[in-house]
Amino acid sequence: MNRRRFIRQLSLLASAGVFFKTSLVKAAFKVKQFTQRYLRPPGALKEEDFINRCIRCNQCAEICPNNCIKFFDSENGLESHGTPYITPREKACILCMKCGDVCPTGAIQPIKRQLEPIVQQVNMGVARVDKQLCLSWQGKSCGVCYRACPLSDVAIKVGFMEQPEVLDACVGCGLCERSCIQIPQAIKVIPSHTLDALRRS
């Protein structure tokens, strides 16, 4: 009886182990799903404050002339459901600043469409160049990202062979990433909420 009981307990433990492992895999998959790289509209508050203040009214998308603002379903977690986001590789922000003018709660702050206020107050993210992928850094002059930037020579500059260098004034609009002709793209915007999370960890 003791032997049978031992084997039975061993079997139950093994089953529990399989269940636990399966649960971990599912949890990891969910975490992976919820780590989509996205930008918030220009003038958006810090991520937690933005999610709490946004009332999911869709007015920011309705006024966006570039139709770059989309809304989360459940793919980024329930707390983000219905909130606006931008995927720069698909469509980037043109910094028209209209979304902040219509936001009724201040989740997206109004910012004047002038160089100084945009540079000082817009913080969507920061562009980063992968020199291993960038054509100009590999000896083939390109410069597409520089020409796409609405803040060229302020947020990005080019050197020899049009090699791009992102400057501190980059606001992360994503137009450089959208325009990059490389696949995968040689320049990507790291979202501000990702940078904030990295700083906290």
mmCIF file of N, CA and C in Angstrom, residues 37 39 66 68 86-94 144-145 148 173-182 185-189:
data_model
loop_
_atom_site.group_PDB
_atom_site.id
_atom_site.type_symbol
_atom_site.label_atom_id
_atom_site.label_comp_id
_atom_site.label_asym_id
_atom_site.label_seq_id
_atom_site.Cartn_x
_atom_site.Cartn_y
_atom_site.Cartn_z
ATOM 1 N N ARG A 37 5.983 46.944 -29.669
ATOM 2 C CA ARG A 37 6.629 48.262 -29.699
ATOM 3 C C ARG A 37 5.672 49.256 -30.351
ATOM 4 N N LEU A 39 4.183 53.660 -30.124
ATOM 5 C CA LEU A 39 4.358 55.020 -29.638
ATOM 6 C C LEU A 39 3.004 55.575 -29.216
ATOM 7 N N ASN A 66 -2.859 62.271 -40.959
ATOM 8 C CA ASN A 66 -2.053 61.188 -41.525
ATOM 9 C C ASN A 66 -2.633 59.804 -41.228
ATOM 10 N N CYS A 68 -2.514 57.982 -38.686
ATOM 11 C CA CYS A 68 -1.509 57.091 -38.097
ATOM 12 C C CYS A 68 -1.916 56.584 -36.707
ATOM 13 N N ILE A 86 0.571 54.487 -32.006
ATOM 14 C CA ILE A 86 1.118 54.643 -33.355
ATOM 15 C C ILE A 86 2.167 53.575 -33.587
ATOM 16 N N THR A 87 2.116 52.916 -34.729
ATOM 17 C CA THR A 87 3.152 51.967 -35.151
ATOM 18 C C THR A 87 3.951 52.651 -36.253
ATOM 19 N N PRO A 88 5.137 53.181 -35.936
ATOM 20 C CA PRO A 88 5.840 54.048 -36.885
ATOM 21 C C PRO A 88 6.230 53.386 -38.204
ATOM 22 N N ARG A 89 6.495 52.087 -38.187
ATOM 23 C CA ARG A 89 6.883 51.437 -39.433
ATOM 24 C C ARG A 89 5.711 51.396 -40.417
ATOM 25 N N GLU A 90 4.491 51.390 -39.885
ATOM 26 C CA GLU A 90 3.303 51.380 -40.747
ATOM 27 C C GLU A 90 2.921 52.798 -41.175
ATOM 28 N N LYS A 91 2.757 53.668 -40.177
ATOM 29 C CA LYS A 91 2.479 55.085 -40.437
ATOM 30 C C LYS A 91 2.986 55.889 -39.260
ATOM 31 N N ALA A 92 3.780 56.892 -39.557
ATOM 32 C CA ALA A 92 4.405 57.664 -38.491
ATOM 33 C C ALA A 92 3.679 58.991 -38.264
ATOM 34 N N CYS A 93 4.044 59.649 -37.184
ATOM 35 C CA CYS A 93 3.450 60.934 -36.810
ATOM 36 C C CYS A 93 4.111 62.064 -37.606
ATOM 37 N N ILE A 94 3.309 62.978 -38.148
ATOM 38 C CA ILE A 94 3.864 64.098 -38.910
ATOM 39 C C ILE A 94 3.980 65.366 -38.056
ATOM 40 N N VAL A 144 17.897 58.651 -46.641
ATOM 41 C CA VAL A 144 16.437 58.736 -46.686
ATOM 42 C C VAL A 144 15.861 59.179 -45.339
ATOM 43 N N CYS A 145 16.390 58.635 -44.248
ATOM 44 C CA CYS A 145 15.878 58.980 -42.912
ATOM 45 C C CYS A 145 16.074 60.458 -42.603
ATOM 46 N N ALA A 148 13.540 62.505 -44.481
ATOM 47 C CA ALA A 148 12.177 62.305 -43.979
ATOM 48 C C ALA A 148 11.925 63.036 -42.667
ATOM 49 N N CYS A 173 9.160 60.828 -33.507
ATOM 50 C CA CYS A 173 7.939 60.809 -34.332
ATOM 51 C C CYS A 173 7.850 59.560 -35.207
ATOM 52 N N GLY A 174 9.010 58.982 -35.576
ATOM 53 C CA GLY A 174 9.014 57.740 -36.333
ATOM 54 C C GLY A 174 9.063 57.887 -37.840
ATOM 55 N N LEU A 175 9.115 59.107 -38.361
ATOM 56 C CA LEU A 175 9.156 59.283 -39.805
ATOM 57 C C LEU A 175 10.441 58.719 -40.413
ATOM 58 N N CYS A 176 11.518 58.759 -39.663
ATOM 59 C CA CYS A 176 12.772 58.166 -40.145
ATOM 60 C C CYS A 176 12.623 56.646 -40.285
ATOM 61 N N GLU A 177 12.013 56.029 -39.275
ATOM 62 C CA GLU A 177 11.790 54.580 -39.308
ATOM 63 C C GLU A 177 10.849 54.201 -40.447
ATOM 64 N N ARG A 178 9.818 54.972 -40.639
ATOM 65 C CA ARG A 178 8.844 54.696 -41.702
ATOM 66 C C ARG A 178 9.496 54.759 -43.077
ATOM 67 N N SER A 179 10.431 55.675 -43.248
ATOM 68 C CA SER A 179 11.031 55.905 -44.564
ATOM 69 C C SER A 179 12.193 54.971 -44.883
ATOM 70 N N CYS A 180 12.766 54.331 -43.865
ATOM 71 C CA CYS A 180 13.961 53.503 -44.078
ATOM 72 C C CYS A 180 13.684 52.399 -45.106
ATOM 73 N N ILE A 181 14.555 52.291 -46.097
ATOM 74 C CA ILE A 181 14.336 51.330 -47.177
ATOM 75 C C ILE A 181 14.870 49.938 -46.858
ATOM 76 N N GLN A 182 15.565 49.808 -45.746
ATOM 77 C CA GLN A 182 16.096 48.511 -45.358
ATOM 78 C C GLN A 182 15.013 47.633 -44.725
ATOM 79 N N GLN A 185 14.330 47.393 -40.815
ATOM 80 C CA GLN A 185 14.752 48.781 -40.875
ATOM 81 C C GLN A 185 16.007 49.015 -40.043
ATOM 82 N N ALA A 186 16.848 49.918 -40.549
ATOM 83 C CA ALA A 186 18.124 50.215 -39.884
ATOM 84 C C ALA A 186 17.991 51.278 -38.807
ATOM 85 N N ILE A 187 16.839 51.920 -38.754
ATOM 86 C CA ILE A 187 16.604 52.926 -37.716
ATOM 87 C C ILE A 187 15.235 52.660 -37.094
ATOM 88 N N LYS A 188 15.196 52.622 -35.773
ATOM 89 C CA LYS A 188 13.960 52.334 -35.046
ATOM 90 C C LYS A 188 13.809 53.315 -33.895
ATOM 91 N N VAL A 189 12.567 53.599 -33.565
ATOM 92 C CA VAL A 189 12.289 54.468 -32.419
ATOM 93 C C VAL A 189 12.059 53.608 -31.182
#
